Amino acid sequence: MNPATWVRPRLIGLVVVMLCLLGVASYLNMARQEDPSFPYRAGLITIIYPGAMAEAIERLVLEPLSDELTQVDEIDYFTATARTGVALVNISFDDSIYDTDAGWDRVRQAISRAELEFPEGIARVELDDRLIDIPAVVLSVRGSASLVELTEVAEGLKRNLTDLEGLARIELEGDVDEQITIALRDAQMARLGISAGYLATILAERNQVIPGGFVVADGKRLGLLPNSEFASIDALRGTQIPLPQGGNVPLENLAEIWRGPVEPAQPKAWFNGEQTVLVNLTAVRGQEDAIRFGQRVRERLTLLRPDLAPFQVDEMFFQPDQVEERLDGLELSLLGSVLIIMLVVFIGMGWRMGLLVATMLPMVALISLGIYNLGGGILHQIAVIGMVISLGILIDNAIVMVENIQDRLNRGETREQAVYGGIRELAGPLGASTATTLAAFTPLLLAKGGAADFTRGIPVMIMLTLSVSYLLAIGVAPLLAGRFLKPAPKHSSQWMATLSRGLGRASTGAPWWVIGLGALTVVGSLTLAPMVKMQFFPNADRPLVVVELYMPEGTDQQQTEAVSATLERALREHQDVQQIHRFVGSAGPSFYYNLRRSPQASNRARLVVDATSLAATSAIIHWVRDHVEQHYPQLEIVASTLGQGPPRVAPVEMRLYHHDDAVRIAATEQIFAVTRSIPGAVDVRHDIDLGVPALRIEINDALAQRYGLNRARIARALNTTTLGLTVEQYRQERDPIALVLRSPEGTAQTLERLKSVTIFNDAGQGIPLTALARIEPQWQPGGVYQRNGVRVQTVTAGLEDGYSFSQILEQLNSQLVQTPLPEGVRMELGGDKEGSGDANNAIFTSAPIGILLLLFFLLLQFNSFRRVGIILLTVPLASVGVFPGLVLSGTPFGFQSLLGIIALVGIVVNNAIVLLDVVDQRLADGADIVEAVAEAVERRTRPILLTTATTIAGLLPLAFSQSTLWPPMAWAIISGLLASTVLTLLVVPAVCRLTLGRRNEPAKAAVSA
């Protein structure tokens, strides 16, 4: 049979060339990001209830809301925090939810039902279901001491960037809203008999937008524009206020009026010590290229900067640069892997066969990239890493096929016979080995959850490249080999021949000893497992230090600002610090995917420190901890580098439940004390509420009624005096400005001034507060914390360099055995322990599918349970070198190491299949089992060792890279492969020698064992 008429080489060549060109075009044009995008499973509900205390918010707001949220099936859990004037509810969907829009619609319906039970006075209910969106670019506008000026410039910049291609959302941060304050003079109002409520009514009526219609003159319509609203601040000051006893008085005689920033203060930001307003640009998710988006932003800024002078626009955080740097580094690693693999192939196979095999690498990579792009794939670090991992594996098919054809040519077959015979002989075994490798990665592909979403690009790319490599190995490699190879003397080196014969003699001559040695090696490796430190994901490799600052609950933002500024100034003196960005009143922009976005809080600040190098971050972190401990006993900090993987509160987290507050708090204090004493645990915090001071106004109802007042009227009057009463809007600006009635001091008034506050009744009579009520100091809860509607306390901790969460939890558990928690207290573990468990459970849940597929393909190929059992014996061999390698290198076992073991399983099973296939061929030809096993080892040692060498060589650039994410996985594969390859070449033949011992056993007719 003529292969040329069967396979149509010209057609195949044309298809391959076109697919390679598609890959080139895809590489040049496909979207690029640093990391994959997560589904919108996280959201935040913010409920503003001005003036309400934490316990009142819990009772009146959180309880009805929790009842409704528990009925939303998509929710995995929700946490709630009640503070003075605000309730914050963080919602997390179940990992199996990918249609998040429908889930958030049901959350909105639950909020609407709960609102029916909310008390009056709720100012705002807001749901942010895009909590995980991060800005691709954060711009800083600076150049003035006035936040109002900076805000105006930032607003103008925002308007000029709104039409930017690829922009999904643009927001300001650190900006300031304005208000027009009408500071009432109580004495003057009392003398004239005017109350704040009466004044609010007059101003609201005066400031109406009422159209005047139009008249027709000479055939044209002339609009009528009555001055029914305030045209200027002076017009507001001159507004005539009717007096109850007759006559009028200008508003400026009753109040002092000025325009200024909203009070209380909004969150603020500083760019390297200079106050700034931020412009956050979020790119469209999906097919938007982050690098091109950054280029468009810079091009637009180049045009806008001259018009914005003398104000400066700086790039505070510019993610496109990080994307480009990350991908360039990984692409260099990919190129380095390709070159190293080519060198290994040339050395191991000779230049002619090596050239053919090496040709497969760029072809597979380009075709896979083209198909990946057609499927909507995005080029990010996970996809590139998947391709790097697959390089050494995918070339195995081409190695086996080219060697087989060369061997046939050496035996005297014609080119057509060699090509056709090679395809016929190897299509099945290579297909089975490829399919089993794909089956090994199936659990990773099907797993659900944050970790699986983050790493899914690895199984996708590996499975894609392996499938393409198989098709090219049986379709293209034979054609090229038949055309360019020629009969040649066997080129195996003497040492390779000696090694293969020695392995064959060992496995056939002393099979029991070999199997015993393999079993002891596996057992010895597993005994090292308890010595391996556990880790979920390592920290990122950016030279940034993030310092989270927590002042005591109830601290005013001005005090938080002062403390954070002092710490920043001290930190600037550190030799390893390049620049510092500071955010007060909130955590600032979430410029990195792993950073949790935090809502506004007056006691919260964040410093982002740009270090001179990644190595310098550790010294900065330790300096900050020591400095704060010595100089700021009231300040709690969490200092760390950026994390990786799904976001979490802290690496170590313990949640404690009990219905009795006192018991729960006692248990929390116990866990806090124990955790602080454990070496390696740093930045240990708890959320025990220490309370906040308050002034309780005990109203005398009888006296209030005598003056025509009631409790609600007095409460509203106090709120107007301090926070102010918004009565109308000044609409002469682009954005309306609130008109606020309040006392001149607002929230800054003294206790003595508070006692003299005047309460007006309907008759305009002013009564001092002290005549109606008694003021008593009181200690109120500052915050209430819930999880799924149940009160909870949390203890969190960071990790010192070189420690893992498993070490901390082991010591914690050992101390709890000696001193148990109070009876009835329930403790849950969060942080990396919970994240790692969820990720592993997600893989193990889908593992049965992968196992069934593995068994299916093995039985399809061999039709023998005995042979399937032999191949499955190699699975434990895949982990032989992993644990010793991790222990010796001090590398923790994390999710990346688990990925490495899965890849190892696929490689080792692959090797076993091609080895067993030769044994079956020789048995089918009538050879003795000893002869068949020995020949199989001799023929397959070089391809297996070559596959091992190419895989290890391809991973070396990753293993020695500066990244913190991928070396653990690379070293797990390398160390495991070094040990498992040798054992596979010994143990599998030895087992074959003992279990397939009948002479002339036909492979395909083997009886199921």
CSV table of N, CA, C and O in Angstrom, one decimal, residues 173 318 351 396 424 436 439 663 681 687 779 962:
chain,number,residue,atom,x,y,z
A,173,GLU,N,-11.0,58.3,43.2
A,173,GLU,CA,-10.7,57.9,44.6
A,173,GLU,C,-9.9,58.9,45.2
A,173,GLU,O,-8.9,59.4,44.6
A,318,PHE,N,0.5,50.8,37.3
A,318,PHE,CA,0.2,50.6,35.8
A,318,PHE,C,0.4,49.1,35.5
A,318,PHE,O,1.5,48.6,35.2
A,351,TRP,N,21.9,14.6,14.7
A,351,TRP,CA,21.4,15.8,14.1
A,351,TRP,C,20.2,15.6,13.2
A,351,TRP,O,19.3,16.4,13.1
A,396,ASP,N,7.6,13.5,23.3
A,396,ASP,CA,7.8,12.1,23.4
A,396,ASP,C,7.2,11.3,22.3
A,396,ASP,O,7.8,10.4,21.7
A,424,ARG,N,1.1,2.3,11.8
A,424,ARG,CA,0.2,1.2,12.2
A,424,ARG,C,0.6,0.7,13.5
A,424,ARG,O,-0.2,0.3,14.4
A,436,THR,N,-4.2,8.7,28.2
A,436,THR,CA,-4.1,8.5,29.7
A,436,THR,C,-3.5,9.8,30.3
A,436,THR,O,-3.8,10.1,31.4
A,439,ALA,N,-6.2,12.1,30.6
A,439,ALA,CA,-7.1,11.7,31.7
A,439,ALA,C,-6.5,12.1,33.0
A,439,ALA,O,-7.3,12.5,33.9
A,663,VAL,N,-18.3,33.9,76.8
A,663,VAL,CA,-17.5,32.7,76.5
A,663,VAL,C,-16.8,32.8,75.2
A,663,VAL,O,-15.6,32.3,75.1
A,681,ALA,N,4.4,32.9,63.7
A,681,ALA,CA,3.1,33.6,63.6
A,681,ALA,C,3.4,35.1,63.9
A,681,ALA,O,3.9,35.5,64.9
A,687,ASP,N,-10.6,40.4,66.5
A,687,ASP,CA,-11.6,41.4,66.3
A,687,ASP,C,-12.6,41.6,67.5
A,687,ASP,O,-13.7,41.9,67.4
A,779,TRP,N,-20.4,53.4,77.5
A,779,TRP,CA,-19.5,52.6,76.6
A,779,TRP,C,-20.4,51.7,75.8
A,779,TRP,O,-21.1,50.9,76.3
A,962,GLN,N,13.0,33.9,38.7
A,962,GLN,CA,12.9,34.7,39.8
A,962,GLN,C,11.4,34.7,40.4
A,962,GLN,O,11.1,35.2,41.4
